[in-house]
Amino acid sequence: MTFIRVGAIEPRKYQQDIARSVLEKGSSLVVLPTGLGKTILALLVIDEVLAKGRKILFLSPTKPLAEQHARKMRESLQMPAENIVLLTGETAAGKRGEEWKKAIIIVATPQTVENDLKKGTGSLEGYGLCIFDEAHRTVGKYAYTFVAEECKKHGVKALGLTASPGADKKKIEEIMATLEIENVEMRNEADEDVAPYVKQLDARWIEVELPKAYKDLLVPLEALIEKRMKTMRKLGYLFPNAKRVGKGVLMQVQGRILREKDSWRKFRALSLHATLMNLLHAHELLETQGISTFREFFKRMEGRREKSKAVQGILEDESIQEMLAKGAGVNEEHPKLNLLRGLVAEKGKTYIVFVQYRDQVKKIVEVLKGAGVNARLFLGKKEGITQKSQQQTIEAFRKGEFNVLVASSIGEEGLDIPTVDCVIFYEPVASEIRSIQRRGRAGRAKAGEVVFLITKGTKDEVAYWIAKKKEKRMRKIVAGWNEKAKIKAVDEDRAGKIEGAVKRAVKTKGQSKITDF
């Protein structure tokens, strides 16, 4: 018996193998790069669970993702559409109880399910499987964690899907523990069973030199940063020999400051911390983005109605005032912009340009349009863009109404963005999860290209190599965990055989030999 419509999917061998492993070994984490069909293997598992008379809960972190999965379920499965229920924050609270009762498959955002389970509107009775899409989010206080705990109580197996669980060993262990993972299936593009289905993806990086005018502006900024760092070292929050300290290290330092019992030291250190975070951010914008975004940052700072002591101190600093006055006369844009114009000039190709900061997204679209390039921006709700508008932009991109999508991080995770000819990192990101997700937008249905734009001697280079190192570490950690799980399973199987043989030997009063293990 199968619930999958004939011709709805064409499962590949590795998807079938992974699905079989999940069904045989229990709660599983599947690590598979974007574009290699996590949803199809999920359907194969769903089909078997449905055949056993059990219900399915499919969780996705955002409403557009949940809608996308619900649509795929209805297209692929032979069952009344009303039995495949979509639950999001927009579903009326009074209606959700009835939806839970009639559902065989619920596709939902985790916050919605958490609320319903707490209120008693929904129940996990009769459910056999819960799928956690983008399972790397199953940490801390995120709603996935609550739902996972409820699944354990009701004996509901978990299937976690992700392109990368991260490179932090503790985080991976937390995901494993929360979902009670018994089995890990990991594949990448180079694996023997996956390689035949992967199109060629060429990756290259292009270096640019920071203009002299930019370097001159950085001199007073770096002097001020070093002065503040020296004070932070004296307060004991940084190692004396710490050279270049980034925002990541400072975020860790913040936790130590907040635990400080001396209120005077605490207040002084927090103000100093805020100053350094702002100065380092300004430094990064000038190095990796450009003078326009750099100036916009200070303009926004000046425009705040209520300015903190840290912000006030920055704006009143003479060296900062001199730097901004000098910067007002700099009209040279970052060399990445000129480079980008040339990279996206071919009208017969499609491109996604990933950009870290929204001001730069807007600037890039403005510059590209001015050069005759058919480009549109793609921003998130934080930038005031509604989900409806996002979906309209994606649909227009799919139809070929424009060929260059300039996106913030909203374009990285899960959304049904069509495959493109080329993905461009306007700046590398230090996160291996985000790097894998971005790369996965190219090279699916056809050969593709990934290009990294890197400003020599800046954070760009550091971020590129950090992501590479983290990705390698992630694969090593997950592979190591899986080997331990396999050894444990073999040991448990052997122990079970020994126990059985001993019992048989006792039952036959010692006449049988223990040789069948």
PDB file of N, CA and C in Angstrom, residues 181-258:
ATOM      1  N   ILE A 181      18.331  11.246  18.862  1.00  0.00           N
ATOM      2  CA  ILE A 181      18.795  10.676  17.592  1.00  0.00           C
ATOM      3  C   ILE A 181      19.507   9.341  17.808  1.00  0.00           C
ATOM      4  N   GLU A 182      19.081   8.343  17.077  1.00  0.00           N
ATOM      5  CA  GLU A 182      19.682   7.009  17.126  1.00  0.00           C
ATOM      6  C   GLU A 182      20.493   6.710  15.860  1.00  0.00           C
ATOM      7  N   ASN A 183      20.312   7.546  14.846  1.00  0.00           N
ATOM      8  CA  ASN A 183      20.904   7.255  13.550  1.00  0.00           C
ATOM      9  C   ASN A 183      21.186   8.556  12.809  1.00  0.00           C
ATOM     10  N   VAL A 184      22.341   8.657  12.182  1.00  0.00           N
ATOM     11  CA  VAL A 184      22.687   9.836  11.377  1.00  0.00           C
ATOM     12  C   VAL A 184      23.000   9.395   9.957  1.00  0.00           C
ATOM     13  N   GLU A 185      22.385  10.067   9.001  1.00  0.00           N
ATOM     14  CA  GLU A 185      22.682   9.825   7.583  1.00  0.00           C
ATOM     15  C   GLU A 185      23.203  11.124   6.995  1.00  0.00           C
ATOM     16  N   MET A 186      24.445  11.124   6.569  1.00  0.00           N
ATOM     17  CA  MET A 186      25.055  12.333   6.021  1.00  0.00           C
ATOM     18  C   MET A 186      25.598  12.053   4.631  1.00  0.00           C
ATOM     19  N   ARG A 187      25.312  12.953   3.714  1.00  0.00           N
ATOM     20  CA  ARG A 187      25.842  12.866   2.356  1.00  0.00           C
ATOM     21  C   ARG A 187      26.340  14.249   1.932  1.00  0.00           C
ATOM     22  N   ASN A 188      27.324  14.270   1.034  1.00  0.00           N
ATOM     23  CA  ASN A 188      27.685  15.522   0.366  1.00  0.00           C
ATOM     24  C   ASN A 188      27.829  15.260  -1.121  1.00  0.00           C
ATOM     25  N   GLU A 189      28.106  16.289  -1.865  1.00  0.00           N
ATOM     26  CA  GLU A 189      28.116  16.191  -3.327  1.00  0.00           C
ATOM     27  C   GLU A 189      29.155  15.207  -3.868  1.00  0.00           C
ATOM     28  N   ALA A 190      30.180  14.925  -3.061  1.00  0.00           N
ATOM     29  CA  ALA A 190      31.255  14.050  -3.534  1.00  0.00           C
ATOM     30  C   ALA A 190      30.996  12.572  -3.262  1.00  0.00           C
ATOM     31  N   ASP A 191      29.973  12.262  -2.475  1.00  0.00           N
ATOM     32  CA  ASP A 191      29.698  10.857  -2.144  1.00  0.00           C
ATOM     33  C   ASP A 191      29.297  10.070  -3.396  1.00  0.00           C
ATOM     34  N   GLU A 192      29.725   8.823  -3.435  1.00  0.00           N
ATOM     35  CA  GLU A 192      29.567   7.991  -4.624  1.00  0.00           C
ATOM     36  C   GLU A 192      28.117   7.866  -5.089  1.00  0.00           C
ATOM     37  N   ASP A 193      27.185   7.737  -4.120  1.00  0.00           N
ATOM     38  CA  ASP A 193      25.782   7.551  -4.514  1.00  0.00           C
ATOM     39  C   ASP A 193      25.078   8.855  -4.859  1.00  0.00           C
ATOM     40  N   VAL A 194      25.687   9.986  -4.505  1.00  0.00           N
ATOM     41  CA  VAL A 194      25.098  11.305  -4.776  1.00  0.00           C
ATOM     42  C   VAL A 194      25.675  11.945  -6.029  1.00  0.00           C
ATOM     43  N   ALA A 195      26.979  11.739  -6.244  1.00  0.00           N
ATOM     44  CA  ALA A 195      27.708  12.404  -7.341  1.00  0.00           C
ATOM     45  C   ALA A 195      27.020  12.339  -8.706  1.00  0.00           C
ATOM     46  N   PRO A 196      26.412  11.190  -9.105  1.00  0.00           N
ATOM     47  CA  PRO A 196      25.778  11.148 -10.430  1.00  0.00           C
ATOM     48  C   PRO A 196      24.635  12.142 -10.612  1.00  0.00           C
ATOM     49  N   TYR A 197      24.058  12.610  -9.509  1.00  0.00           N
ATOM     50  CA  TYR A 197      22.902  13.510  -9.593  1.00  0.00           C
ATOM     51  C   TYR A 197      23.285  14.981  -9.422  1.00  0.00           C
ATOM     52  N   VAL A 198      24.563  15.224  -9.163  1.00  0.00           N
ATOM     53  CA  VAL A 198      25.009  16.594  -8.893  1.00  0.00           C
ATOM     54  C   VAL A 198      25.629  17.191 -10.144  1.00  0.00           C
ATOM     55  N   LYS A 199      25.160  18.362 -10.493  1.00  0.00           N
ATOM     56  CA  LYS A 199      25.731  19.072 -11.646  1.00  0.00           C
ATOM     57  C   LYS A 199      27.030  19.764 -11.217  1.00  0.00           C
ATOM     58  N   GLN A 200      27.871  20.012 -12.172  1.00  0.00           N
ATOM     59  CA  GLN A 200      29.158  20.645 -11.864  1.00  0.00           C
ATOM     60  C   GLN A 200      28.932  22.031 -11.269  1.00  0.00           C
ATOM     61  N   LEU A 201      29.625  22.286 -10.159  1.00  0.00           N
ATOM     62  CA  LEU A 201      29.525  23.587  -9.504  1.00  0.00           C
ATOM     63  C   LEU A 201      30.942  24.137  -9.335  1.00  0.00           C
ATOM     64  N   ASP A 202      31.276  25.117 -10.157  1.00  0.00           N
ATOM     65  CA  ASP A 202      32.617  25.708 -10.101  1.00  0.00           C
ATOM     66  C   ASP A 202      32.629  26.833  -9.064  1.00  0.00           C
ATOM     67  N   ALA A 203      33.615  26.781  -8.191  1.00  0.00           N
ATOM     68  CA  ALA A 203      33.742  27.823  -7.166  1.00  0.00           C
ATOM     69  C   ALA A 203      35.053  28.575  -7.360  1.00  0.00           C
ATOM     70  N   ARG A 204      35.000  29.882  -7.253  1.00  0.00           N
ATOM     71  CA  ARG A 204      36.221  30.682  -7.368  1.00  0.00           C
ATOM     72  C   ARG A 204      36.083  31.924  -6.510  1.00  0.00           C
ATOM     73  N   TRP A 205      37.196  32.477  -6.124  1.00  0.00           N
ATOM     74  CA  TRP A 205      37.151  33.742  -5.405  1.00  0.00           C
ATOM     75  C   TRP A 205      37.922  34.800  -6.171  1.00  0.00           C
ATOM     76  N   ILE A 206      37.451  36.023  -6.058  1.00  0.00           N
ATOM     77  CA  ILE A 206      38.081  37.140  -6.760  1.00  0.00           C
ATOM     78  C   ILE A 206      38.473  38.183  -5.718  1.00  0.00           C
ATOM     79  N   GLU A 207      39.749  38.549  -5.719  1.00  0.00           N
ATOM     80  CA  GLU A 207      40.241  39.517  -4.738  1.00  0.00           C
ATOM     81  C   GLU A 207      40.222  40.937  -5.304  1.00  0.00           C
ATOM     82  N   VAL A 208      39.935  41.881  -4.412  1.00  0.00           N
ATOM     83  CA  VAL A 208      40.033  43.297  -4.777  1.00  0.00           C
ATOM     84  C   VAL A 208      40.901  43.992  -3.726  1.00  0.00           C
ATOM     85  N   GLU A 209      41.497  45.081  -4.139  1.00  0.00           N
ATOM     86  CA  GLU A 209      42.354  45.860  -3.232  1.00  0.00           C
ATOM     87  C   GLU A 209      41.539  47.006  -2.641  1.00  0.00           C
ATOM     88  N   LEU A 210      41.678  47.222  -1.344  1.00  0.00           N
ATOM     89  CA  LEU A 210      40.973  48.331  -0.706  1.00  0.00           C
ATOM     90  C   LEU A 210      41.576  49.661  -1.182  1.00  0.00           C
ATOM     91  N   PRO A 211      40.753  50.600  -1.628  1.00  0.00           N
ATOM     92  CA  PRO A 211      41.281  51.885  -2.118  1.00  0.00           C
ATOM     93  C   PRO A 211      42.062  52.647  -1.039  1.00  0.00           C
ATOM     94  N   LYS A 212      43.023  53.443  -1.458  1.00  0.00           N
ATOM     95  CA  LYS A 212      43.846  54.216  -0.513  1.00  0.00           C
ATOM     96  C   LYS A 212      42.989  55.150   0.333  1.00  0.00           C
ATOM     97  N   ALA A 213      41.977  55.743  -0.279  1.00  0.00           N
ATOM     98  CA  ALA A 213      41.108  56.669   0.469  1.00  0.00           C
ATOM     99  C   ALA A 213      40.424  55.950   1.634  1.00  0.00           C
ATOM    100  N   TYR A 214      40.080  54.687   1.418  1.00  0.00           N
ATOM    101  CA  TYR A 214      39.450  53.892   2.471  1.00  0.00           C
ATOM    102  C   TYR A 214      40.464  53.582   3.577  1.00  0.00           C
ATOM    103  N   LYS A 215      41.688  53.192   3.152  1.00  0.00           N
ATOM    104  CA  LYS A 215      42.731  52.870   4.128  1.00  0.00           C
ATOM    105  C   LYS A 215      43.051  54.066   5.013  1.00  0.00           C
ATOM    106  N   ASP A 216      43.044  55.254   4.415  1.00  0.00           N
ATOM    107  CA  ASP A 216      43.318  56.474   5.181  1.00  0.00           C
ATOM    108  C   ASP A 216      42.243  56.718   6.237  1.00  0.00           C
ATOM    109  N   LEU A 217      40.993  56.439   5.882  1.00  0.00           N
ATOM    110  CA  LEU A 217      39.895  56.618   6.837  1.00  0.00           C
ATOM    111  C   LEU A 217      39.968  55.606   7.972  1.00  0.00           C
ATOM    112  N   LEU A 218      40.511  54.435   7.675  1.00  0.00           N
ATOM    113  CA  LEU A 218      40.581  53.384   8.695  1.00  0.00           C
ATOM    114  C   LEU A 218      41.630  53.667   9.768  1.00  0.00           C
ATOM    115  N   VAL A 219      42.617  54.486   9.454  1.00  0.00           N
ATOM    116  CA  VAL A 219      43.720  54.739  10.398  1.00  0.00           C
ATOM    117  C   VAL A 219      43.208  55.303  11.730  1.00  0.00           C
ATOM    118  N   PRO A 220      42.463  56.432  11.747  1.00  0.00           N
ATOM    119  CA  PRO A 220      41.969  56.949  13.037  1.00  0.00           C
ATOM    120  C   PRO A 220      40.971  56.010  13.701  1.00  0.00           C
ATOM    121  N   LEU A 221      40.200  55.289  12.886  1.00  0.00           N
ATOM    122  CA  LEU A 221      39.214  54.359  13.433  1.00  0.00           C
ATOM    123  C   LEU A 221      39.909  53.209  14.157  1.00  0.00           C
ATOM    124  N   GLU A 222      40.964  52.688  13.552  1.00  0.00           N
ATOM    125  CA  GLU A 222      41.707  51.590  14.173  1.00  0.00           C
ATOM    126  C   GLU A 222      42.446  52.053  15.427  1.00  0.00           C
ATOM    127  N   ALA A 223      42.920  53.286  15.416  1.00  0.00           N
ATOM    128  CA  ALA A 223      43.602  53.829  16.601  1.00  0.00           C
ATOM    129  C   ALA A 223      42.627  53.928  17.770  1.00  0.00           C
ATOM    130  N   LEU A 224      41.402  54.356  17.470  1.00  0.00           N
ATOM    131  CA  LEU A 224      40.390  54.487  18.517  1.00  0.00           C
ATOM    132  C   LEU A 224      39.963  53.116  19.037  1.00  0.00           C
ATOM    133  N   ILE A 225      39.832  52.161  18.129  1.00  0.00           N
ATOM    134  CA  ILE A 225      39.481  50.796  18.533  1.00  0.00           C
ATOM    135  C   ILE A 225      40.556  50.225  19.457  1.00  0.00           C
ATOM    136  N   GLU A 226      41.828  50.400  19.090  1.00  0.00           N
ATOM    137  CA  GLU A 226      42.930  49.883  19.900  1.00  0.00           C
ATOM    138  C   GLU A 226      42.964  50.546  21.281  1.00  0.00           C
ATOM    139  N   LYS A 227      42.653  51.827  21.318  1.00  0.00           N
ATOM    140  CA  LYS A 227      42.633  52.552  22.594  1.00  0.00           C
ATOM    141  C   LYS A 227      41.572  51.958  23.526  1.00  0.00           C
ATOM    142  N   ARG A 228      40.391  51.678  22.962  1.00  0.00           N
ATOM    143  CA  ARG A 228      39.299  51.100  23.766  1.00  0.00           C
ATOM    144  C   ARG A 228      39.608  49.642  24.144  1.00  0.00           C
ATOM    145  N   MET A 229      40.255  48.913  23.237  1.00  0.00           N
ATOM    146  CA  MET A 229      40.639  47.535  23.529  1.00  0.00           C
ATOM    147  C   MET A 229      41.635  47.494  24.693  1.00  0.00           C
ATOM    148  N   LYS A 230      42.544  48.457  24.718  1.00  0.00           N
ATOM    149  CA  LYS A 230      43.549  48.525  25.777  1.00  0.00           C
ATOM    150  C   LYS A 230      42.872  48.686  27.135  1.00  0.00           C
ATOM    151  N   THR A 231      41.846  49.526  27.171  1.00  0.00           N
ATOM    152  CA  THR A 231      41.101  49.724  28.417  1.00  0.00           C
ATOM    153  C   THR A 231      40.376  48.437  28.812  1.00  0.00           C
ATOM    154  N   MET A 232      39.815  47.749  27.824  1.00  0.00           N
ATOM    155  CA  MET A 232      39.113  46.490  28.093  1.00  0.00           C
ATOM    156  C   MET A 232      40.096  45.440  28.636  1.00  0.00           C
ATOM    157  N   ARG A 233      41.321  45.446  28.136  1.00  0.00           N
ATOM    158  CA  ARG A 233      42.340  44.522  28.651  1.00  0.00           C
ATOM    159  C   ARG A 233      42.681  44.853  30.094  1.00  0.00           C
ATOM    160  N   LYS A 234      42.822  46.148  30.394  1.00  0.00           N
ATOM    161  CA  LYS A 234      43.142  46.577  31.762  1.00  0.00           C
ATOM    162  C   LYS A 234      42.056  46.158  32.744  1.00  0.00           C
ATOM    163  N   LEU A 235      40.811  46.167  32.271  1.00  0.00           N
ATOM    164  CA  LEU A 235      39.694  45.751  33.128  1.00  0.00           C
ATOM    165  C   LEU A 235      39.645  44.241  33.309  1.00  0.00           C
ATOM    166  N   GLY A 236      40.469  43.527  32.532  1.00  0.00           N
ATOM    167  CA  GLY A 236      40.577  42.080  32.692  1.00  0.00           C
ATOM    168  C   GLY A 236      39.615  41.260  31.865  1.00  0.00           C
ATOM    169  N   TYR A 237      38.976  41.888  30.878  1.00  0.00           N
ATOM    170  CA  TYR A 237      37.999  41.151  30.069  1.00  0.00           C
ATOM    171  C   TYR A 237      38.578  40.616  28.757  1.00  0.00           C
ATOM    172  N   LEU A 238      39.806  41.022  28.437  1.00  0.00           N
ATOM    173  CA  LEU A 238      40.496  40.501  27.256  1.00  0.00           C
ATOM    174  C   LEU A 238      41.896  40.076  27.644  1.00  0.00           C
ATOM    175  N   PHE A 239      42.412  39.045  26.994  1.00  0.00           N
ATOM    176  CA  PHE A 239      43.780  38.603  27.267  1.00  0.00           C
ATOM    177  C   PHE A 239      44.760  39.706  26.870  1.00  0.00           C
ATOM    178  N   PRO A 240      45.808  39.907  27.655  1.00  0.00           N
ATOM    179  CA  PRO A 240      46.787  40.968  27.364  1.00  0.00           C
ATOM    180  C   PRO A 240      47.400  40.868  25.973  1.00  0.00           C
ATOM    181  N   ASN A 241      47.586  39.612  25.489  1.00  0.00           N
ATOM    182  CA  ASN A 241      48.244  39.433  24.176  1.00  0.00           C
ATOM    183  C   ASN A 241      47.249  39.307  23.024  1.00  0.00           C
ATOM    184  N   ALA A 242      45.953  39.512  23.314  1.00  0.00           N
ATOM    185  CA  ALA A 242      44.947  39.421  22.245  1.00  0.00           C
ATOM    186  C   ALA A 242      45.174  40.550  21.253  1.00  0.00           C
ATOM    187  N   LYS A 243      45.378  40.186  19.980  1.00  0.00           N
ATOM    188  CA  LYS A 243      45.663  41.205  18.970  1.00  0.00           C
ATOM    189  C   LYS A 243      44.371  41.714  18.339  1.00  0.00           C
ATOM    190  N   ARG A 244      43.982  41.138  17.201  1.00  0.00           N
ATOM    191  CA  ARG A 244      42.770  41.617  16.528  1.00  0.00           C
ATOM    192  C   ARG A 244      41.556  40.873  17.079  1.00  0.00           C
ATOM    193  N   VAL A 245      40.739  41.576  17.806  1.00  0.00           N
ATOM    194  CA  VAL A 245      39.552  40.984  18.423  1.00  0.00           C
ATOM    195  C   VAL A 245      38.328  41.374  17.608  1.00  0.00           C
ATOM    196  N   GLY A 246      37.528  40.389  17.227  1.00  0.00           N
ATOM    197  CA  GLY A 246      36.341  40.657  16.418  1.00  0.00           C
ATOM    198  C   GLY A 246      35.074  40.740  17.246  1.00  0.00           C
ATOM    199  N   LYS A 247      33.956  40.954  16.550  1.00  0.00           N
ATOM    200  CA  LYS A 247      32.662  41.072  17.243  1.00  0.00           C
ATOM    201  C   LYS A 247      32.258  39.769  17.921  1.00  0.00           C
ATOM    202  N   GLY A 248      32.677  38.639  17.333  1.00  0.00           N
ATOM    203  CA  GLY A 248      32.343  37.338  17.914  1.00  0.00           C
ATOM    204  C   GLY A 248      32.935  37.174  19.303  1.00  0.00           C
ATOM    205  N   VAL A 249      34.214  37.538  19.456  1.00  0.00           N
ATOM    206  CA  VAL A 249      34.882  37.444  20.756  1.00  0.00           C
ATOM    207  C   VAL A 249      34.213  38.393  21.746  1.00  0.00           C
ATOM    208  N   LEU A 250      33.884  39.596  21.287  1.00  0.00           N
ATOM    209  CA  LEU A 250      33.246  40.577  22.173  1.00  0.00           C
ATOM    210  C   LEU A 250      31.877  40.113  22.657  1.00  0.00           C
ATOM    211  N   MET A 251      31.161  39.387  21.820  1.00  0.00           N
ATOM    212  CA  MET A 251      29.857  38.860  22.239  1.00  0.00           C
ATOM    213  C   MET A 251      30.033  37.866  23.391  1.00  0.00           C
ATOM    214  N   GLN A 252      31.114  37.088  23.345  1.00  0.00           N
ATOM    215  CA  GLN A 252      31.402  36.158  24.430  1.00  0.00           C
ATOM    216  C   GLN A 252      31.804  36.923  25.697  1.00  0.00           C
ATOM    217  N   VAL A 253      32.554  37.996  25.525  1.00  0.00           N
ATOM    218  CA  VAL A 253      32.985  38.822  26.646  1.00  0.00           C
ATOM    219  C   VAL A 253      31.778  39.445  27.362  1.00  0.00           C
ATOM    220  N   GLN A 254      30.750  39.768  26.590  1.00  0.00           N
ATOM    221  CA  GLN A 254      29.560  40.410  27.168  1.00  0.00           C
ATOM    222  C   GLN A 254      28.958  39.568  28.300  1.00  0.00           C
ATOM    223  N   GLY A 255      28.949  38.253  28.115  1.00  0.00           N
ATOM    224  CA  GLY A 255      28.408  37.372  29.151  1.00  0.00           C
ATOM    225  C   GLY A 255      29.171  37.508  30.455  1.00  0.00           C
ATOM    226  N   ARG A 256      30.489  37.615  30.360  1.00  0.00           N
ATOM    227  CA  ARG A 256      31.320  37.779  31.564  1.00  0.00           C
ATOM    228  C   ARG A 256      31.058  39.124  32.227  1.00  0.00           C
ATOM    229  N   ILE A 257      30.865  40.152  31.407  1.00  0.00           N
ATOM    230  CA  ILE A 257      30.591  41.482  31.966  1.00  0.00           C
ATOM    231  C   ILE A 257      29.266  41.475  32.723  1.00  0.00           C
ATOM    232  N   LEU A 258      28.243  40.837  32.143  1.00  0.00           N
ATOM    233  CA  LEU A 258      26.921  40.805  32.783  1.00  0.00           C
ATOM    234  C   LEU A 258      26.942  40.053  34.111  1.00  0.00           C
TER     235      LEU A 258
END
